Amino acid sequence: MRAQEVVRRYANTLIEASTESGVDHNTMRGDIEGIVATLNASAELVEFVRNPLIQLQTKIEGLEQVFQEKVLPLTLNFIRLLVQRRRANLLPDIAQAYIDILDIRSGVATAHVTSAVTLNAEQEERLRTRLAKYTGREIRLEANVDSGLKGGLVARIDDLVFDGSVETQLERLRAQLMGS
């Protein structure tokens, strides 16, 4: 079985387990986002989780120390299960898949926006509104600044790309002038 299939199965299993246990999906999502943030903040923890040479019991104890007081018992049990089944190396990917599946089920799309300058709150809200109108979904913005852009922005939602960069606009203008 491919790793991506395994990741999605575990993510779906966690969603089902939280539903069966009566755990609110937003609460569980908070746990999962906290795990993702912790892993993103610590390359050493990711290496610890992914290292096949570290004994299972040592991994379980280490992860319990990190997450014991921070996550629900269901989440901690899920982490233990992953370690016992030698799938702890997939924890970051499973956590992201869990978030993605919940977003899809709730009609939320994440727009990855790269702009030449930092967008202010009003610009972000206008962009969010326009993208929501176009996609028919609620939009969560993840904005980044790329000083390499001459101006404008590029927004990506799943496989859909809106390229409003100055560079692309100039390229289109050049193509029109060459064609006429």
Tab-separated table of N, CA and C in Angstrom, residues 1-3 7 13 16 34 59 63 74 77 79 86 97 107 131-132 138 142 147-148 152 164 168 171 174 177:
chain	number	residue	atom	x	y	z
A	1	MET	N	0.844	-1.174	0.000
A	1	MET	CA	0.000	0.000	0.000
A	1	MET	C	0.894	1.244	0.000
A	2	ARG	N	0.537	2.219	-0.814
A	2	ARG	CA	1.324	3.441	-0.906
A	2	ARG	C	1.198	4.267	0.374
A	3	ALA	N	2.241	5.005	0.655
A	3	ALA	CA	2.282	5.798	1.893
A	3	ALA	C	1.121	6.785	1.961
A	7	VAL	N	-1.609	7.146	4.949
A	7	VAL	CA	-1.814	8.424	5.640
A	7	VAL	C	-3.295	8.768	5.670
A	13	THR	N	-9.470	7.276	10.048
A	13	THR	CA	-9.698	6.499	11.272
A	13	THR	C	-9.779	7.420	12.488
A	16	GLU	N	-13.142	9.142	12.450
A	16	GLU	CA	-14.188	8.213	12.892
A	16	GLU	C	-14.118	7.977	14.397
A	34	GLY	N	-2.018	21.645	17.029
A	34	GLY	CA	-0.972	21.798	18.037
A	34	GLY	C	0.178	20.832	17.799
A	59	LYS	N	10.135	5.832	22.135
A	59	LYS	CA	9.349	6.799	21.361
A	59	LYS	C	8.038	7.128	22.068
A	63	LEU	N	7.111	10.859	23.339
A	63	LEU	CA	5.944	11.574	22.826
A	63	LEU	C	4.917	11.842	23.926
A	74	LEU	N	-7.725	10.653	23.703
A	74	LEU	CA	-7.916	9.988	22.410
A	74	LEU	C	-6.750	10.286	21.468
A	77	ASN	N	-3.691	8.390	22.656
A	77	ASN	CA	-3.824	6.968	22.301
A	77	ASN	C	-3.543	6.740	20.825
A	79	ILE	N	-1.530	8.527	18.967
A	79	ILE	CA	-0.072	8.634	18.806
A	79	ILE	C	0.592	7.323	19.231
A	86	ARG	N	4.494	1.078	14.062
A	86	ARG	CA	5.658	1.562	13.316
A	86	ARG	C	5.271	2.537	12.209
A	97	ALA	N	-3.187	15.533	6.754
A	97	ALA	CA	-4.296	14.908	6.028
A	97	ALA	C	-5.597	15.026	6.822
A	107	GLY	N	-16.358	22.248	3.737
A	107	GLY	CA	-16.438	23.235	2.658
A	107	GLY	C	-15.456	24.381	2.789
A	131	LEU	N	-12.209	35.156	-3.607
A	131	LEU	CA	-11.899	33.747	-3.808
A	131	LEU	C	-13.072	32.862	-3.366
A	132	ALA	N	-13.733	33.250	-2.278
A	132	ALA	CA	-14.896	32.498	-1.803
A	132	ALA	C	-16.021	32.559	-2.830
A	138	GLU	N	-15.783	28.478	1.747
A	138	GLU	CA	-15.168	29.381	2.710
A	138	GLU	C	-13.651	29.306	2.504
A	142	GLU	N	-3.489	31.664	3.789
A	142	GLU	CA	-2.137	31.517	4.310
A	142	GLU	C	-1.274	32.410	3.442
A	147	SER	N	9.763	38.646	-1.838
A	147	SER	CA	10.328	39.896	-2.351
A	147	SER	C	10.800	39.747	-3.796
A	148	GLY	N	10.859	38.509	-4.307
A	148	GLY	CA	11.235	38.272	-5.697
A	148	GLY	C	10.140	38.667	-6.682
A	152	GLY	N	2.003	42.552	-7.339
A	152	GLY	CA	0.862	41.667	-7.459
A	152	GLY	C	0.940	40.492	-6.516
A	164	GLY	N	-1.851	36.790	-10.480
A	164	GLY	CA	-2.018	38.220	-10.700
A	164	GLY	C	-0.716	38.964	-10.502
A	168	THR	N	3.609	38.109	-14.738
A	168	THR	CA	2.710	37.384	-15.632
A	168	THR	C	1.907	38.346	-16.492
A	171	GLU	N	4.094	39.538	-19.222
A	171	GLU	CA	4.284	38.449	-20.193
A	171	GLU	C	3.082	38.343	-21.122
A	174	ARG	N	3.177	41.242	-23.529
A	174	ARG	CA	4.197	41.004	-24.549
A	174	ARG	C	3.667	40.031	-25.605
A	177	LEU	N	1.215	41.815	-27.877
A	177	LEU	CA	1.897	42.731	-28.797
A	177	LEU	C	2.611	41.957	-29.902
